[in-house]
Amino acid sequence: MSQSPDERSTGRRVTRRRFLRWTAATVGVGALAAAGGGAWFGATYLRARINTIGKVDFDRALDIPPLAESQMVDGVRTFDLTMQSGEVDLGQGGTTPTWGINGPHLAPTIRAARGEQVEVHVTNDLDEASSLHWHGMHLPAEMDGGPHQTIPAGQTWEPHWLIDQPASTLWYHPHPHGHTARHVYRGLTGMFIIDDDKEAALELPRGYGVDDIPLIVQDRQFNGDGSLDESSSVWQSDGIVGDTILVNGTPGPYFEVTTQTVRLRILNGSNTRPYNFAFDDQRNFSVIATDGGLLEAPVEMNAVQLSPAERAEIVVTFAPGEHVRLQSGPSDTRDRLAGGTDHLDIIEFRAEEQLSGTSQIPDELIAVPRIQESAAVKTRDFALAGYAINGDAMDMARIDEVVTRGDTEIWTVTNFDGMTHNFHVHDVQFQILDIDGQEPPPHLRGWKDTVWLPQGQRFRLIMAFTDYASNEWPYMYHCHILRHEDQGMMGQFLVVEPGESTRSEDYSASNDHDGH
Ligand code: C2O
Ligand code: CU
Ligand code: CU
């Protein structure tokens, strides 16, 4: 496979040339402290806002990803997934070459219950190596599907683990080092829904595809021949920001509403774009869950922002016969380059004349005890700037942090440059202690695995590393703007048994996970 321009432009020399270009295009060069600042200021003048409000036809029924079939084998719920290439109609007047799992584009929704053992047989039928990561899942690092669990072309990987976390909307996607953006962009994205008894006991919509709807929101840019535009122009340091929105792979989607209340499981599955979701009439909805599960109580809002990889479950009430559009407007970030100032039509909801069910949802959901700050035995600082974390670009052979199993820690995460970033931690769901010293807003007080870091902001996150020690297999933490991740805005941590201290020198001497 030939290299895309995106990959070719990753060398240091090019980066420096781009930096000079940005600074040359910018007034007040002296104010620029970092290349990131240059990227933002320069690009602001180079990228026009996109506004698709009123320009989307909404002429295709929303595709609902099928539920993945499973078999019980000796008490283990077993799934078969095959990564493959194919082509689909994405509204470009023909077909578009894409990648998918068990089909040409996107992936089936995996569903399993807390307490179940699962095993997934992942076969890579692509013509290059990939991996498959269970985003948001608490599981052994060896099963995590990160850059150390490469699946060579033609081979099968068989991770297995115990589902041991609350009901939630997780997702899965490839994570091959340096190529995650391209693999996700081509279509390798699926949802992973976890069920549990507490969620099942609540009066919430849960008819999959009927009143409980997955919404995988992704932007794409197309070439004239209908193929995916995978190039990033030289100033596009955030990667591709597309002008076409797909929901579950459907361009211009509508959904026929048959019930008074509908639960939407929204995943920002885009490589770069943040969204600020709201309905065209600014109606209120209830946010009931974030990345890692239900909130203590529904939070009434009329807009919710999601950076790449974040999820929100919302419940919306519809009146008979009405048509309502979900849209996205400018978000808190000033990052026009990342699409943060665009206006987008996303999906139209068309309510039937008779709607079944009720418009009520519970006042209280589940208990989400706050992790006390006093429980933390260690604080670590993570500074995000210039495609690096704490000044270091990702190195597969370097362990950046070693955590002791059983410990609760505070991770202080700060965005120090002019670009928008976010921060994702593998293995754990964390809670936000504060944002720039302020208590988080109610909808950010539940379990999270990814937080948005607008420019200059500092988040303090608290998390407990309860299980799964390994001296060999690390977990990742990284910016989930996939081009930033691929460029090196990622680090690795080990969770080790108390008393063990694995230093990075030992690690690089004894490991060669890279190539297998
Ligand atoms: Cu969505 Cu490292 O993950
Ligand atoms: Cu992840
Ligand atoms: Cu970033």
Short mmCIF file of C-alpha atoms and ligand atoms in Angstrom, two decimals:
data_model
loop_
_atom_site.label_atom_id
_atom_site.label_comp_id
_atom_site.label_asym_id
_atom_site.label_seq_id
_atom_site.Cartn_x
_atom_site.Cartn_y
_atom_site.Cartn_z
CA MET A 1 0.00 0.00 0.00
CA SER A 2 1.37 3.40 -0.90
CA GLN A 3 1.99 6.00 1.76
CA SER A 4 -0.57 8.70 2.09
CA PRO A 5 0.60 12.31 2.17
CA ASP A 6 -0.52 12.29 5.77
CA GLU A 7 2.23 9.83 6.65
CA ARG A 8 4.86 11.48 4.51
CA SER A 9 4.48 14.77 6.30
CA THR A 10 5.41 13.43 9.71
CA GLY A 11 9.18 13.97 9.57
CA ARG A 12 10.90 16.54 11.69
CA ARG A 13 12.20 18.56 8.78
CA VAL A 14 8.71 18.97 7.36
CA THR A 15 7.36 19.88 10.75
CA ARG A 16 9.90 22.62 11.06
CA ARG A 17 9.18 23.93 7.59
CA ARG A 18 5.50 24.00 8.44
CA PHE A 19 6.25 25.89 11.60
CA LEU A 20 8.11 28.56 9.67
CA ARG A 21 5.22 28.78 7.27
CA TRP A 22 2.74 29.35 10.04
CA THR A 23 4.83 31.91 11.81
CA ALA A 24 5.44 33.74 8.56
CA ALA A 25 1.68 33.97 8.06
CA THR A 26 1.11 35.31 11.53
CA VAL A 27 1.43 38.75 13.03
CA GLY A 28 3.09 38.96 16.41
CA VAL A 29 5.52 36.12 15.90
CA GLY A 30 7.17 36.87 19.23
CA ALA A 31 4.06 35.81 21.09
CA LEU A 32 4.38 32.27 19.86
CA ALA A 33 5.83 30.04 22.52
CA ALA A 34 5.44 26.68 20.86
CA ALA A 35 4.91 25.12 17.46
CA GLY A 36 1.38 24.26 18.61
CA GLY A 37 0.58 27.92 19.05
CA GLY A 38 1.87 28.55 15.57
CA ALA A 39 -0.31 25.80 14.20
CA TRP A 40 -3.42 27.32 15.60
CA PHE A 41 -2.83 30.95 14.77
CA GLY A 42 -1.64 30.24 11.26
CA ALA A 43 -4.36 27.77 10.46
CA THR A 44 -7.08 30.10 11.68
CA TYR A 45 -6.56 32.15 8.60
CA LEU A 46 -6.26 29.19 6.29
CA ARG A 47 -9.35 27.12 7.05
CA ALA A 48 -12.80 28.45 6.32
CA ARG A 49 -15.66 27.60 8.64
CA ILE A 50 -17.95 24.85 7.44
CA ASN A 51 -21.70 25.42 7.70
CA THR A 52 -24.02 22.64 6.50
CA ILE A 53 -27.18 23.82 8.28
CA GLY A 54 -30.09 23.47 5.86
CA LYS A 55 -27.89 21.92 3.19
CA VAL A 56 -28.30 18.25 4.15
CA ASP A 57 -31.12 16.32 2.46
CA PHE A 58 -31.81 13.72 5.18
CA ASP A 59 -32.95 11.23 2.57
CA ARG A 60 -31.55 7.99 3.94
CA ALA A 61 -32.86 5.91 6.81
CA LEU A 62 -30.30 5.68 9.59
CA ASP A 63 -28.41 2.43 9.45
CA ILE A 64 -28.33 0.60 12.80
CA PRO A 65 -25.19 -1.53 13.26
CA PRO A 66 -26.24 -5.17 13.70
CA LEU A 67 -25.67 -6.80 17.07
CA ALA A 68 -22.65 -9.10 16.93
CA GLU A 69 -23.59 -12.76 17.16
CA SER A 70 -22.02 -14.73 19.95
CA GLN A 71 -21.80 -18.35 21.04
CA MET A 72 -21.43 -19.71 24.53
CA VAL A 73 -18.36 -21.95 24.52
CA ASP A 74 -17.70 -23.56 27.93
CA GLY A 75 -19.40 -20.64 29.66
CA VAL A 76 -17.48 -18.02 27.67
CA ARG A 77 -19.39 -15.63 25.42
CA THR A 78 -17.42 -15.85 22.20
CA PHE A 79 -17.49 -13.43 19.28
CA ASP A 80 -15.95 -13.72 15.81
CA LEU A 81 -14.77 -10.53 14.17
CA THR A 82 -13.05 -10.20 10.81
CA MET A 83 -11.36 -6.98 9.73
CA GLN A 84 -11.78 -6.64 5.98
CA SER A 85 -11.82 -4.20 3.10
CA GLY A 86 -14.87 -3.55 0.96
CA GLU A 87 -16.90 -0.76 -0.54
CA VAL A 88 -20.13 0.99 0.33
CA ASP A 89 -22.42 3.72 -0.95
CA LEU A 90 -21.64 6.80 1.13
CA GLY A 91 -23.70 9.12 -1.03
CA GLN A 92 -20.93 10.02 -3.46
CA GLY A 93 -22.73 8.73 -6.56
CA GLY A 94 -21.02 5.35 -6.56
CA THR A 95 -19.18 3.31 -4.02
CA THR A 96 -16.36 4.28 -1.71
CA PRO A 97 -13.57 1.85 -0.78
CA THR A 98 -13.76 1.36 2.99
CA TRP A 99 -12.74 -1.00 5.77
CA GLY A 100 -15.08 -2.76 8.14
CA ILE A 101 -15.55 -5.64 10.54
CA ASN A 102 -17.82 -8.52 9.45
CA GLY A 103 -18.90 -6.23 6.60
CA PRO A 104 -17.51 -3.56 4.30
CA HIS A 105 -17.85 -0.59 6.67
CA LEU A 106 -17.96 -0.03 10.44
CA ALA A 107 -18.57 -2.93 12.80
CA PRO A 108 -21.31 -4.80 14.64
CA THR A 109 -22.31 -3.69 18.13
CA ILE A 110 -20.92 -6.07 20.72
CA ARG A 111 -23.10 -6.59 23.78
CA ALA A 112 -22.17 -8.44 26.95
CA ALA A 113 -23.20 -8.34 30.61
CA ARG A 114 -21.19 -7.59 33.71
CA GLY A 115 -19.94 -10.85 35.18
CA GLU A 116 -19.61 -12.61 31.84
CA GLN A 117 -16.38 -14.04 30.49
CA VAL A 118 -15.91 -12.99 26.89
CA GLU A 119 -13.51 -14.06 24.18
CA VAL A 120 -13.16 -12.41 20.80
CA HIS A 121 -11.59 -14.06 17.78
CA VAL A 122 -10.27 -11.15 15.74
CA THR A 123 -9.08 -12.11 12.27
CA ASN A 124 -7.18 -9.55 10.24
CA ASP A 125 -8.10 -10.02 6.57
CA LEU A 126 -6.63 -6.63 5.64
CA ASP A 127 -3.39 -6.48 3.72
CA GLU A 128 -1.51 -4.82 6.56
CA ALA A 129 -1.10 -5.27 10.31
CA SER A 130 -3.63 -3.67 12.65
CA SER A 131 -4.91 -4.15 16.19
CA LEU A 132 -8.26 -3.92 17.94
CA HIS A 133 -8.61 -1.96 21.18
CA TRP A 134 -11.55 -2.10 23.60
CA HIS A 135 -11.86 1.59 24.47
CA GLY A 136 -13.03 2.16 28.04
CA MET A 137 -12.68 -1.49 29.08
CA HIS A 138 -11.18 -2.56 32.39
CA LEU A 139 -9.08 -5.59 31.42
CA PRO A 140 -5.54 -7.03 31.48
CA ALA A 141 -3.10 -4.98 29.40
CA GLU A 142 -2.27 -8.04 27.31
CA MET A 143 -5.91 -8.15 26.13
CA ASP A 144 -6.20 -4.39 25.58
CA GLY A 145 -5.54 -4.36 21.83
CA GLY A 146 -3.15 -1.44 21.98
CA PRO A 147 -0.03 -0.97 19.87
CA HIS A 148 1.69 -3.98 21.51
CA GLN A 149 -1.04 -6.42 20.45
CA THR A 150 -0.49 -6.15 16.72
CA ILE A 151 -2.44 -8.58 14.54
CA PRO A 152 -0.38 -9.26 11.40
CA ALA A 153 -2.26 -9.53 8.11
CA GLY A 154 -3.86 -12.93 7.79
CA GLN A 155 -3.68 -13.78 11.48
CA THR A 156 -6.13 -14.17 14.34
CA TRP A 157 -5.83 -12.73 17.86
CA GLU A 158 -7.94 -14.19 20.68
CA PRO A 159 -8.19 -11.94 23.72
CA HIS A 160 -10.43 -12.97 26.62
CA TRP A 161 -11.42 -11.28 29.85
CA LEU A 162 -14.08 -10.89 32.51
CA ILE A 163 -16.56 -8.06 32.02
CA ASP A 164 -16.29 -6.31 35.38
CA GLN A 165 -17.58 -2.76 35.21
CA PRO A 166 -20.92 -0.93 35.18
CA ALA A 167 -23.41 -0.82 32.30
CA SER A 168 -21.98 1.59 29.76
CA THR A 169 -21.44 2.48 26.13
CA LEU A 170 -17.85 1.61 25.21
CA TRP A 171 -16.41 1.20 21.75
CA TYR A 172 -13.68 -0.56 19.81
CA HIS A 173 -11.22 0.50 17.14
CA PRO A 174 -7.70 -0.27 15.83
CA HIS A 175 -4.64 1.11 17.64
CA PRO A 176 -1.57 0.25 15.49
CA HIS A 177 1.29 2.54 16.41
CA GLY A 178 1.45 5.50 14.03
CA HIS A 179 -1.52 4.37 11.90
CA THR A 180 -4.56 4.61 14.14
CA ALA A 181 -5.98 7.66 12.35
CA ARG A 182 -5.99 5.99 8.94
CA HIS A 183 -7.41 2.69 10.20
CA VAL A 184 -10.26 4.35 12.08
CA TYR A 185 -10.95 6.80 9.25
CA ARG A 186 -11.41 3.96 6.77
CA GLY A 187 -14.23 2.59 8.90
CA LEU A 188 -13.00 0.32 11.68
CA THR A 189 -15.28 1.52 14.49
CA GLY A 190 -17.85 -0.35 16.57
CA MET A 191 -19.77 0.05 19.82
CA PHE A 192 -19.38 -2.25 22.81
CA ILE A 193 -22.38 -2.04 25.12
CA ILE A 194 -22.13 -3.43 28.64
CA ASP A 195 -25.32 -4.36 30.49
CA ASP A 196 -25.84 -4.88 34.21
CA ASP A 197 -28.64 -5.50 36.71
CA LYS A 198 -28.72 -1.97 38.09
CA GLU A 199 -29.27 -0.44 34.68
CA ALA A 200 -31.79 -3.15 33.78
CA ALA A 201 -33.86 -2.30 36.86
CA LEU A 202 -34.40 1.31 35.71
CA GLU A 203 -37.29 2.47 33.55
CA LEU A 204 -35.16 3.56 30.63
CA PRO A 205 -35.60 2.99 26.89
CA ARG A 206 -33.60 -0.09 25.95
CA GLY A 207 -35.01 -1.52 22.71
CA TYR A 208 -31.90 -1.65 20.52
CA GLY A 209 -32.57 0.15 17.25
CA VAL A 210 -36.13 1.02 18.36
CA ASP A 211 -35.89 3.46 21.26
CA ASP A 212 -32.24 2.86 22.24
CA ILE A 213 -30.20 4.08 19.31
CA PRO A 214 -26.44 4.00 18.79
CA LEU A 215 -25.19 7.14 17.02
CA ILE A 216 -21.61 6.87 15.79
CA VAL A 217 -20.88 10.38 14.52
CA GLN A 218 -17.96 10.75 12.11
CA ASP A 219 -16.89 13.39 9.61
CA ARG A 220 -15.43 12.45 6.26
CA GLN A 221 -13.91 14.28 3.32
CA PHE A 222 -14.28 12.80 -0.18
CA ASN A 223 -12.26 13.01 -3.36
CA GLY A 224 -14.02 13.75 -6.65
CA ASP A 225 -14.10 10.04 -7.51
CA GLY A 226 -15.97 9.22 -4.29
CA SER A 227 -12.97 7.78 -2.46
CA LEU A 228 -12.10 8.93 1.04
CA ASP A 229 -9.76 11.89 1.06
CA GLU A 230 -6.91 10.74 3.26
CA SER A 231 -4.58 13.61 2.56
CA SER A 232 -4.03 16.37 5.04
CA SER A 233 -2.84 19.60 3.58
CA VAL A 234 0.46 20.78 4.91
CA TRP A 235 -1.03 23.07 7.57
CA GLN A 236 -3.55 20.54 8.83
CA SER A 237 -1.73 19.54 11.98
CA ASP A 238 -4.89 18.09 13.52
CA GLY A 239 -5.53 15.74 10.60
CA ILE A 240 -8.57 15.58 8.38
CA VAL A 241 -11.65 17.57 9.27
CA GLY A 242 -14.39 16.54 6.86
CA ASP A 243 -17.40 18.43 5.53
CA THR A 244 -19.68 15.36 5.36
CA ILE A 245 -21.13 13.88 8.51
CA LEU A 246 -21.91 10.18 8.63
CA VAL A 247 -23.99 8.68 11.43
CA ASN A 248 -23.48 4.91 11.67
CA GLY A 249 -22.03 5.28 8.19
CA THR A 250 -25.21 6.87 6.81
CA PRO A 251 -24.87 10.23 5.04
CA GLY A 252 -27.86 12.57 5.51
CA PRO A 253 -29.68 10.22 7.91
CA TYR A 254 -33.21 10.35 9.29
CA PHE A 255 -34.67 8.18 12.01
CA GLU A 256 -38.37 7.34 12.37
CA VAL A 257 -39.35 7.79 15.98
CA THR A 258 -42.08 5.46 17.28
CA THR A 259 -41.87 6.14 21.01
CA GLN A 260 -42.25 9.24 23.17
CA THR A 261 -38.79 8.92 24.64
CA VAL A 262 -35.68 7.83 22.81
CA ARG A 263 -32.29 7.06 24.28
CA LEU A 264 -29.36 8.09 22.09
CA ARG A 265 -25.95 6.57 22.75
CA ILE A 266 -23.78 9.19 21.07
CA LEU A 267 -20.15 8.36 20.27
CA ASN A 268 -17.86 10.98 18.80
CA GLY A 269 -16.11 8.53 16.48
CA SER A 270 -14.34 11.26 14.53
CA ASN A 271 -10.57 11.49 14.27
CA THR A 272 -10.34 15.18 15.16
CA ARG A 273 -13.64 17.01 15.32
CA PRO A 274 -15.24 18.10 18.56
CA TYR A 275 -19.05 18.43 18.51
CA ASN A 276 -21.44 20.58 20.46
CA PHE A 277 -24.67 18.66 19.98
CA ALA A 278 -28.03 20.42 20.28
CA PHE A 279 -31.46 20.15 18.67
CA ASP A 280 -32.56 22.78 16.17
CA ASP A 281 -35.29 24.03 18.55
CA GLN A 282 -32.86 24.08 21.51
CA ARG A 283 -35.08 21.64 23.41
CA ASN A 284 -33.86 20.17 26.65
CA PHE A 285 -32.84 16.55 26.94
CA SER A 286 -31.57 14.44 29.82
CA VAL A 287 -27.96 13.35 29.91
CA ILE A 288 -28.10 10.00 31.70
CA ALA A 289 -24.63 8.54 31.14
CA THR A 290 -21.08 9.43 30.19
CA ASP A 291 -18.13 7.31 29.03
CA GLY A 292 -18.09 4.79 31.86
CA GLY A 293 -21.76 4.48 32.81
CA LEU A 294 -24.88 6.08 34.25
CA LEU A 295 -24.85 9.32 36.23
CA GLU A 296 -26.43 9.52 39.66
CA ALA A 297 -29.36 11.45 38.20
CA PRO A 298 -30.34 12.70 34.75
CA VAL A 299 -28.93 16.16 33.98
CA GLU A 300 -31.15 18.50 31.96
CA MET A 301 -29.19 20.21 29.22
CA ASN A 302 -29.81 21.65 25.80
CA ALA A 303 -26.33 21.08 24.41
CA VAL A 304 -23.61 18.57 25.09
CA GLN A 305 -20.02 18.72 23.89
CA LEU A 306 -18.03 15.63 22.98
CA SER A 307 -14.42 15.49 21.89
CA PRO A 308 -13.16 12.48 19.90
CA ALA A 309 -13.84 9.14 21.67
CA GLU A 310 -16.16 10.63 24.33
CA ARG A 311 -19.67 9.24 24.71
CA ALA A 312 -22.91 10.56 26.17
CA GLU A 313 -26.21 8.80 26.56
CA ILE A 314 -29.12 11.20 26.34
CA VAL A 315 -32.88 10.70 26.55
CA VAL A 316 -35.03 12.96 24.38
CA THR A 317 -38.81 13.34 24.37
CA PHE A 318 -40.68 13.73 21.08
CA ALA A 319 -44.19 14.95 20.27
CA PRO A 320 -46.32 13.09 17.70
CA GLY A 321 -45.65 14.09 14.09
CA GLU A 322 -42.78 16.48 14.70
CA HIS A 323 -39.51 16.65 12.80
CA VAL A 324 -36.48 17.69 14.84
CA ARG A 325 -32.87 17.92 13.84
CA LEU A 326 -29.80 17.17 15.86
CA GLN A 327 -27.08 19.65 14.97
CA SER A 328 -23.63 20.67 16.14
CA GLY A 329 -22.53 24.23 16.76
CA PRO A 330 -19.31 25.95 17.78
CA SER A 331 -17.77 24.47 20.89
CA ASP A 332 -15.74 25.84 23.78
CA THR A 333 -12.51 25.29 21.96
CA ARG A 334 -11.27 28.16 19.83
CA ASP A 335 -9.73 25.64 17.48
CA ARG A 336 -11.16 26.40 14.08
CA LEU A 337 -8.59 24.09 12.52
CA ALA A 338 -10.13 21.13 14.36
CA GLY A 339 -13.62 22.14 13.22
CA GLY A 340 -14.52 23.69 16.56
CA THR A 341 -16.30 26.64 14.97
CA ASP A 342 -18.38 24.76 12.37
CA HIS A 343 -22.18 24.48 12.17
CA LEU A 344 -23.39 21.04 11.12
CA ASP A 345 -26.66 19.28 10.41
CA ILE A 346 -26.31 15.77 11.84
CA ILE A 347 -29.57 13.75 11.75
CA GLU A 348 -33.32 14.34 11.48
CA PHE A 349 -35.79 12.65 13.84
CA ARG A 350 -39.28 12.14 12.36
CA ALA A 351 -41.89 11.28 14.93
CA GLU A 352 -44.86 9.19 13.84
CA GLU A 353 -48.43 10.40 14.47
CA GLN A 354 -48.87 7.85 17.26
CA LEU A 355 -46.07 7.40 19.75
CA SER A 356 -45.96 4.55 22.25
CA GLY A 357 -44.52 4.44 25.74
CA THR A 358 -44.22 7.15 28.32
CA SER A 359 -42.35 10.42 28.53
CA GLN A 360 -41.11 9.68 32.04
CA ILE A 361 -37.65 8.69 33.06
CA PRO A 362 -36.48 8.07 36.64
CA ASP A 363 -35.38 11.03 38.81
CA GLU A 364 -32.50 8.99 40.15
CA LEU A 365 -30.30 6.51 38.34
CA ILE A 366 -27.47 4.77 40.21
CA ALA A 367 -25.05 5.57 43.01
CA VAL A 368 -21.74 6.98 41.78
CA PRO A 369 -19.70 7.42 44.96
CA ARG A 370 -17.08 10.14 44.60
CA ILE A 371 -13.53 8.87 45.00
CA GLN A 372 -12.14 10.92 47.86
CA GLU A 373 -9.08 13.00 47.16
CA SER A 374 -7.63 11.71 50.44
CA ALA A 375 -7.60 8.18 49.00
CA ALA A 376 -4.87 9.13 46.54
CA VAL A 377 -1.32 8.07 47.41
CA LYS A 378 0.37 9.67 44.42
CA THR A 379 0.00 12.58 42.02
CA ARG A 380 1.41 12.60 38.51
CA ASP A 381 1.53 15.54 36.12
CA PHE A 382 0.96 15.32 32.39
CA ALA A 383 1.68 18.34 30.21
CA LEU A 384 0.34 18.18 26.68
CA ALA A 385 2.09 20.32 24.08
CA GLY A 386 3.66 19.95 20.65
CA TYR A 387 2.74 16.31 19.89
CA ALA A 388 4.36 15.20 23.13
CA ILE A 389 3.43 14.54 26.73
CA ASN A 390 5.86 15.92 29.33
CA GLY A 391 8.15 16.72 26.43
CA ASP A 392 8.48 13.14 25.23
CA ALA A 393 7.04 11.68 22.08
CA MET A 394 5.76 8.11 22.36
CA ASP A 395 8.43 5.42 22.32
CA MET A 396 7.25 1.81 22.21
CA ALA A 397 10.39 0.75 24.12
CA ARG A 398 10.04 3.28 26.95
CA ILE A 399 7.78 2.96 29.98
CA ASP A 400 6.80 6.42 31.13
CA GLU A 401 5.01 5.63 34.37
CA VAL A 402 4.86 2.68 36.75
CA VAL A 403 1.76 2.40 38.92
CA THR A 404 1.33 0.07 41.86
CA ARG A 405 -1.71 -2.16 41.72
CA GLY A 406 -4.19 -1.24 44.41
CA ASP A 407 -3.25 2.43 44.45
CA THR A 408 -5.51 5.39 43.90
CA GLU A 409 -3.78 8.25 42.09
CA ILE A 410 -4.46 11.79 40.95
CA TRP A 411 -3.37 12.61 37.42
CA THR A 412 -3.10 16.32 36.70
CA VAL A 413 -3.46 16.92 32.98
CA THR A 414 -2.81 20.30 31.39
CA ASN A 415 -3.05 21.51 27.80
CA PHE A 416 -0.16 23.91 27.37
CA ASP A 417 -0.43 24.74 23.72
CA GLY A 418 -2.73 26.54 21.32
CA MET A 419 -4.33 23.45 19.88
CA THR A 420 -7.23 21.53 21.29
CA HIS A 421 -6.36 18.18 22.86
CA ASN A 422 -8.04 15.57 24.95
CA PHE A 423 -6.75 12.89 27.28
CA HIS A 424 -7.66 9.23 27.43
CA VAL A 425 -6.42 6.59 29.87
CA HIS A 426 -6.63 2.87 29.12
CA ASP A 427 -7.75 0.30 31.72
CA VAL A 428 -9.52 2.63 34.15
CA GLN A 429 -12.57 4.82 34.37
CA PHE A 430 -11.72 7.95 36.33
CA GLN A 431 -13.55 10.84 37.95
CA ILE A 432 -12.83 14.53 37.42
CA LEU A 433 -11.85 16.13 40.74
CA ASP A 434 -11.74 19.63 39.36
CA ILE A 435 -11.23 21.73 36.24
CA ASP A 436 -8.93 24.71 36.83
CA GLY A 437 -9.78 24.33 40.51
CA GLN A 438 -13.54 24.39 39.95
CA GLU A 439 -15.89 21.51 40.65
CA PRO A 440 -16.89 19.80 37.39
CA PRO A 441 -20.40 20.50 36.07
CA PRO A 442 -23.01 17.83 37.01
CA HIS A 443 -22.79 15.93 33.72
CA LEU A 444 -19.03 15.49 34.20
CA ARG A 445 -19.28 13.96 37.67
CA GLY A 446 -19.69 10.37 36.49
CA TRP A 447 -17.22 7.83 35.15
CA LYS A 448 -15.01 9.02 32.31
CA ASP A 449 -12.17 7.56 30.28
CA THR A 450 -11.58 10.58 28.05
CA VAL A 451 -11.69 14.29 28.87
CA TRP A 452 -11.60 17.26 26.60
CA LEU A 453 -8.79 19.71 27.33
CA PRO A 454 -9.57 23.12 25.90
CA GLN A 455 -6.50 25.30 25.48
CA GLY A 456 -4.83 26.24 28.73
CA GLN A 457 -7.07 24.18 31.01
CA ARG A 458 -5.95 21.94 33.83
CA PHE A 459 -7.93 18.86 34.84
CA ARG A 460 -7.31 16.83 37.97
CA LEU A 461 -8.45 13.22 37.48
CA ILE A 462 -8.69 10.57 40.20
CA MET A 463 -8.54 6.86 39.46
CA ALA A 464 -8.01 3.53 41.19
CA PHE A 465 -5.83 0.82 39.67
CA THR A 466 -7.49 -2.18 41.25
CA ASP A 467 -6.44 -5.18 39.15
CA TYR A 468 -4.27 -6.72 36.46
CA ALA A 469 -0.63 -6.21 37.28
CA SER A 470 1.96 -7.05 34.62
CA ASN A 471 5.67 -6.31 34.35
CA GLU A 472 5.49 -6.94 30.65
CA TRP A 473 2.45 -5.37 29.05
CA PRO A 474 1.83 -1.62 29.35
CA TYR A 475 -1.36 0.38 28.98
CA MET A 476 -1.51 3.66 27.04
CA TYR A 477 -2.57 7.20 27.84
CA HIS A 478 -2.84 9.68 25.01
CA CYS A 479 -4.53 12.51 23.20
CA HIS A 480 -7.44 10.99 21.24
CA ILE A 481 -7.13 13.39 18.35
CA LEU A 482 -5.80 10.54 16.30
CA ARG A 483 -3.24 12.45 14.29
CA HIS A 484 -1.76 13.80 17.52
CA GLU A 485 -1.68 10.26 18.93
CA ASP A 486 0.00 8.92 15.78
CA GLN A 487 2.54 11.74 15.91
CA GLY A 488 3.55 10.71 19.41
CA MET A 489 1.22 12.40 21.90
CA MET A 490 1.01 9.14 23.84
CA GLY A 491 2.74 7.46 26.75
CA GLN A 492 2.82 4.04 28.39
CA PHE A 493 2.27 2.91 31.96
CA LEU A 494 2.70 -0.41 33.67
CA VAL A 495 0.59 -1.54 36.60
CA VAL A 496 2.80 -3.71 38.81
CA GLU A 497 2.30 -5.66 42.04
CA PRO A 498 3.18 -3.81 45.27
CA GLY A 499 6.91 -4.00 45.90
CA GLU A 500 7.84 -4.34 42.24
CA SER A 501 9.48 -1.46 40.47
CA THR A 502 10.03 -1.97 36.80
CA ARG A 503 12.25 0.72 35.40
CA SER A 504 12.10 1.70 31.77
CA GLU A 505 15.70 0.55 31.15
CA ASP A 506 14.76 -2.97 32.24
CA TYR A 507 11.73 -2.80 30.07
CA SER A 508 13.47 -1.82 26.86
CA ALA A 509 16.16 -4.44 27.46
CA SER A 510 13.72 -7.29 27.93
CA ASN A 511 10.93 -6.50 25.50
CA ASP A 512 10.44 -6.64 21.81
CA HIS A 513 6.66 -6.53 21.43
CA ASP A 514 6.97 -4.13 18.55
CA GLY A 515 7.51 -6.41 15.69
CA HIS A 516 5.52 -9.59 16.18
CU1 C2O B 1 -9.76 4.86 21.87
CU2 C2O B 1 -5.97 4.36 23.13
O1 C2O B 1 -7.90 4.56 22.53
CU CU B 2 -8.72 3.32 24.89
CU CU B 3 -4.03 16.47 20.80
#
